[in-house]
Short mmCIF file of C-alpha atoms in Angstrom, two decimals:
data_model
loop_
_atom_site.label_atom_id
_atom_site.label_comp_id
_atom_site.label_asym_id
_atom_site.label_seq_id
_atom_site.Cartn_x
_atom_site.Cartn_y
_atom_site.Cartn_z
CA UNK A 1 160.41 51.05 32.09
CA UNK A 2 162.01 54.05 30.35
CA UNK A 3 165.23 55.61 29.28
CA UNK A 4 166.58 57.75 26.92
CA UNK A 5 169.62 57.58 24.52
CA UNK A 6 171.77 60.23 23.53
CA UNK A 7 173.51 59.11 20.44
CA UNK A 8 177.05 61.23 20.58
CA UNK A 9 178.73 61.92 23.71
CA UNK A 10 180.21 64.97 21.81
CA UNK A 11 179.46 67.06 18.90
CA UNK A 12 181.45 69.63 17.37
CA UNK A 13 179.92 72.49 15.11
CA UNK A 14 181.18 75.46 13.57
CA UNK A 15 179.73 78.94 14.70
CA UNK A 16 176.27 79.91 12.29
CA UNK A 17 175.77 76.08 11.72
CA UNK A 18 173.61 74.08 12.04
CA UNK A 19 173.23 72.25 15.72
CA UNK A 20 171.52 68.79 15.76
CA UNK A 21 172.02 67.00 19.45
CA UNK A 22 169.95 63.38 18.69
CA UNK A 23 167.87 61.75 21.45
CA UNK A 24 165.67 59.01 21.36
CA UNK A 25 163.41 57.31 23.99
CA UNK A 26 161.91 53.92 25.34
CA UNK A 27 158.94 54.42 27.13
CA UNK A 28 155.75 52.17 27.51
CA UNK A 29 153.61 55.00 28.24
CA UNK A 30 153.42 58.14 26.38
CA UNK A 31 156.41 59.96 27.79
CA UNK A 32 156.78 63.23 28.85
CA UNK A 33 160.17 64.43 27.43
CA UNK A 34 162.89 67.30 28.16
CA UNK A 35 166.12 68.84 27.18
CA UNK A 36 168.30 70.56 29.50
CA UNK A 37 171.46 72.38 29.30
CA UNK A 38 174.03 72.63 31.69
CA UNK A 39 177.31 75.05 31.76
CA UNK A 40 180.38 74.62 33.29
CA UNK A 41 179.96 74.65 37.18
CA UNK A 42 176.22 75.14 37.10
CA UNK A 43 173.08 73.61 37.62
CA UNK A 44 170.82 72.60 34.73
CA UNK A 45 168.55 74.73 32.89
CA UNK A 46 165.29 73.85 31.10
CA UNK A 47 165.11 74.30 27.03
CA UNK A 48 162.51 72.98 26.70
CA UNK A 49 159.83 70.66 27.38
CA UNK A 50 156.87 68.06 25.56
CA UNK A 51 153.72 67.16 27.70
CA UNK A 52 151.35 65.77 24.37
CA UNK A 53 150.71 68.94 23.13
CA UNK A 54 152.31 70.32 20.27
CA UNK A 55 154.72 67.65 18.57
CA UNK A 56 156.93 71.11 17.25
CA UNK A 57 158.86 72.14 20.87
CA UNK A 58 160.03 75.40 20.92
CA UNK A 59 162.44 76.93 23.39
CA UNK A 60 164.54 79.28 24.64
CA UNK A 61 167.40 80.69 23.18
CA UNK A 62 166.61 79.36 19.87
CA UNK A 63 166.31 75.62 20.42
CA UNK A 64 163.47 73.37 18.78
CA UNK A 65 162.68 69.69 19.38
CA UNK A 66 160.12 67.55 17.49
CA UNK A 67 158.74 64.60 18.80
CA UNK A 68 158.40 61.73 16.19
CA UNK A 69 156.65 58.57 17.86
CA UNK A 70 156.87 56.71 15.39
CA UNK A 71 160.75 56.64 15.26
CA UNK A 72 161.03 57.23 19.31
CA UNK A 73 162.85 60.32 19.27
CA UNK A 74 162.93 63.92 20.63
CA UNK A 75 165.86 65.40 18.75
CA UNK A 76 167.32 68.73 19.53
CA UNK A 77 167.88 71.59 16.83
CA UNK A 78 168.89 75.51 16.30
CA UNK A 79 169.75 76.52 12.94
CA UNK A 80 172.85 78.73 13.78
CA UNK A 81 174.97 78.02 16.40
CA UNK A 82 176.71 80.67 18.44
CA UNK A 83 179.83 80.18 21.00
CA UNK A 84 177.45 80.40 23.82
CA UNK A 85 175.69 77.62 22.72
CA UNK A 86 178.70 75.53 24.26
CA UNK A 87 177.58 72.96 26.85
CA UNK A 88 176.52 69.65 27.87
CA UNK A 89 173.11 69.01 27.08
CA UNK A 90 170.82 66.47 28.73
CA UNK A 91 167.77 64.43 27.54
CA UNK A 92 165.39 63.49 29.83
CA UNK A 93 162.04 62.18 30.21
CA UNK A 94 159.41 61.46 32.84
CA UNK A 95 156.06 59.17 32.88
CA UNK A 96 153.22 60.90 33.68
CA UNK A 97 154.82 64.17 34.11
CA UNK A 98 155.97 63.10 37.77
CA UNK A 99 159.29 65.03 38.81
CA UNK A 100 161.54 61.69 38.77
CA UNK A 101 163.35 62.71 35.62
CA UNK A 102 165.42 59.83 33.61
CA UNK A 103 168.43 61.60 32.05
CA UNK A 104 170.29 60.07 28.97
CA UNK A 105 174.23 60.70 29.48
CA UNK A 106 174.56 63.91 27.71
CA UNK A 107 176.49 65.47 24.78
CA UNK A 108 178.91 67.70 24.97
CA UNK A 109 178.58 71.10 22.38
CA UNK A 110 181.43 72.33 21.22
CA UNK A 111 181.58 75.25 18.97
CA UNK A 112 184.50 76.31 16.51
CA UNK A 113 184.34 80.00 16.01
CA UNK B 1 161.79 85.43 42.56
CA UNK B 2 164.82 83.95 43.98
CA UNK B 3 165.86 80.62 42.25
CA UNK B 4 166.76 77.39 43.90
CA UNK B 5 169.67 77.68 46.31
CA UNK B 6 171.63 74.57 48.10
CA UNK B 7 174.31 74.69 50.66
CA UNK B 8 177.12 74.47 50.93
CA UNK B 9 178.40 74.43 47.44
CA UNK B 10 181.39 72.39 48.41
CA UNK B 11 181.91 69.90 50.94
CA UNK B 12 184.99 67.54 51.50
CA UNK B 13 184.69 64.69 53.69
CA UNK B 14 186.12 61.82 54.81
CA UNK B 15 185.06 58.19 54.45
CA UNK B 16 182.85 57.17 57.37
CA UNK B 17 181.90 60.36 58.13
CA UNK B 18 178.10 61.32 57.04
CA UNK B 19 176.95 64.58 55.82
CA UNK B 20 173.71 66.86 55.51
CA UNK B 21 173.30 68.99 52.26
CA UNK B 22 170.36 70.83 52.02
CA UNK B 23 168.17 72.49 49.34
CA UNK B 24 165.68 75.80 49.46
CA UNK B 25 163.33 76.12 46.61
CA UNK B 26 161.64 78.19 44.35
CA UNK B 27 159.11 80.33 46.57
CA UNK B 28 155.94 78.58 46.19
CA UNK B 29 156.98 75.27 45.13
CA UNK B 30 156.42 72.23 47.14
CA UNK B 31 157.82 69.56 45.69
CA UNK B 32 161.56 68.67 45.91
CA UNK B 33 163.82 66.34 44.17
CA UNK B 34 167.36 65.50 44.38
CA UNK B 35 169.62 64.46 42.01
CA UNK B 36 173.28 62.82 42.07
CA UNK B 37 175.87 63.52 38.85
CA UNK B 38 178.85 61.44 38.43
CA UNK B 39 180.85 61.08 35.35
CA UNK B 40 180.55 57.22 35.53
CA UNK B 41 176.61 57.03 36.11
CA UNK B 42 175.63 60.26 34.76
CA UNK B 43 172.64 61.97 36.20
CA UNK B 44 170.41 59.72 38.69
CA UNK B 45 167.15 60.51 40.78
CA UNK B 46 167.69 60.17 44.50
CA UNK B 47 164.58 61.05 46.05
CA UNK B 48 161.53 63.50 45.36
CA UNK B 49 159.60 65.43 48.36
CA UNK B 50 156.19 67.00 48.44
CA UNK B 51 154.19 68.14 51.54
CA UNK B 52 157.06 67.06 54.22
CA UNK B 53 156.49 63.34 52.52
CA UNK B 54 158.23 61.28 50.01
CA UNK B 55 156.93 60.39 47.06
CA UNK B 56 159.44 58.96 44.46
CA UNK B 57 162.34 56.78 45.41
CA UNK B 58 165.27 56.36 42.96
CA UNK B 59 167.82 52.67 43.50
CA UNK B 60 169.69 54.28 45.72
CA UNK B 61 171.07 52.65 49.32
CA UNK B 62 169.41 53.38 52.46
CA UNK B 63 172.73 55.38 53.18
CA UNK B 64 170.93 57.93 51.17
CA UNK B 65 168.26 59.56 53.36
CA UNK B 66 166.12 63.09 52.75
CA UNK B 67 163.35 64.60 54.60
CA UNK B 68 161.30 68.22 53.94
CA UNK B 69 160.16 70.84 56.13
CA UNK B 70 156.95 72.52 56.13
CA UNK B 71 158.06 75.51 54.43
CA UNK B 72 159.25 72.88 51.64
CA UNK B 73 163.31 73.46 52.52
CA UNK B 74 165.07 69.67 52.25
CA UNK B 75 167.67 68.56 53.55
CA UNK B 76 169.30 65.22 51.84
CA UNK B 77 172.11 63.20 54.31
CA UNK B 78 174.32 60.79 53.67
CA UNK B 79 176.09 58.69 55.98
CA UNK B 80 178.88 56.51 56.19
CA UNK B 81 180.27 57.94 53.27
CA UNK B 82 181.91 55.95 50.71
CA UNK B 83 184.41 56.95 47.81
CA UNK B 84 182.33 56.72 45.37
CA UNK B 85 179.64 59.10 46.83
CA UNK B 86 182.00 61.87 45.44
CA UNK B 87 179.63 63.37 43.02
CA UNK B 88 177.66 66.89 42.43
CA UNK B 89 174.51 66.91 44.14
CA UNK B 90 171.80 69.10 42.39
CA UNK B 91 168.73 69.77 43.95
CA UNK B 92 165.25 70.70 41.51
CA UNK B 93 161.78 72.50 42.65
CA UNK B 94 158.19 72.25 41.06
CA UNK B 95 155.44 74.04 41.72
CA UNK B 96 152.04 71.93 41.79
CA UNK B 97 149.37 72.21 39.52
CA UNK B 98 149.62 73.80 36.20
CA UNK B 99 153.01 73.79 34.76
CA UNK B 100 153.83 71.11 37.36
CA UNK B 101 156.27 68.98 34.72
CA UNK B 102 158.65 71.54 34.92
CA UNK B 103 161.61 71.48 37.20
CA UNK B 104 164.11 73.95 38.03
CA UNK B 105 167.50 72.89 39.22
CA UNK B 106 169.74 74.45 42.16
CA UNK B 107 173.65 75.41 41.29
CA UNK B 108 174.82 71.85 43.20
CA UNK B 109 176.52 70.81 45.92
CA UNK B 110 179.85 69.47 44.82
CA UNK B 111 180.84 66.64 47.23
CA UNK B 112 184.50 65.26 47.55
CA UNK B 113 185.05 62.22 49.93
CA UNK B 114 188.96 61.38 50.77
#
């Protein structure tokens, strides 16, 4: 089975900060893992995504995971944060890169300008 | 290219009643998954289509029903609605073959059952 843990339902940074959103995973399979973002009233967006290639993620606007198997985690970074970084953001991950997605609960980004 | 699109993007119903959502994707893609979003259970897979036929089933009821069309439309129905089926509906498309892990997600369909 698999799942996905979002440690911090909400996180609160100032603006140019640092943003860390924490994720980590249970999968008995190697796991094909994502981060989403989703804005008020909208659907989700894809940040980015790990399929067993590079274990350094890069995304859009900014955003960089690294996948760490040996502590089970996928953790989301950017090194400034700007106010329209403010969001929910999802973890999710898949087995085998099949399109049934397993989303942890979110976290909510707040920024303080 | 046009994105994913699902109508309509607000529906209120009534308990008992049952009700048809429905989802176009991405030109191109042929695979189709659905997606419910509460604030109690979070985000949780319904169904996924591809090629008019399903292929993943999430622990959902048999209340929950989809099917898909040959040009890869889907519609998703739900009937005898239940309070608790109040909840945004968000639809996602993938293409097949290279680049296949990636899904891209509709706007919703927010549904509120009185």
């Amino acid at each position: 089975a698999q799942s996905v843990t979002q440690l911090g339902s909400h996180v609160s940074v100032s603006e140019g900060a640092l943003v860390l959103l924490r994720c980590n995973y249970s999968s008995s399979v190697p796991p094909y893992l994502f981060w989403y973002v989703q804005y008020p009233n909208q659907g989700l967006q894809l940040l980015l995504k790990y399929t067993s290639a590079a274990t350094l993620v890069k995304g859009i606007n900014g955003f960089e995971a690294e996948f760490k198997k040996s502590e089970t985690s996928f953790h989301l970074t950017k090194p400034s944060a700007h106010m329209s970084d403010a969001a929910e953001y999802f973890c999710a991950v898949s087995l085998t890169g099949a399109n049934n997605l397993f989303f942890g609960t979110g976290t909510r980004l707040t920024v303080i300008p | 290219k046009a994105g994913v699109t699902q109508t309509p993007r607000y529906l209120i119903k009534t308990r008992g009643q049952q009700v048809t959502l429905s989802c176009s994707p991405i030109s191109g893609h042929r695979s189709v998954s659905w997606y419910q979003q509460t604030p109690g259970q979070g985000l949780q897979f319904l169904f996924e289509y591809f090629s008019e036929t399903q292929r993943n089933k999430g622990n959902f009821p048999g209340r929950f029903s989809g099917r898909q069309f040959s040009n890869s439309r889907s519609e998703m129905n739900v009937s005898t609605l239940e309070l608790g089926d109040s909840a945004l509906y968000l639809c996602a498309s993938s293409a097949w073959g290279a680049g296949a892990y990636e899904q891209y997600f509709g706007p919703g369909t927010r549904l509120t059952v009185t």
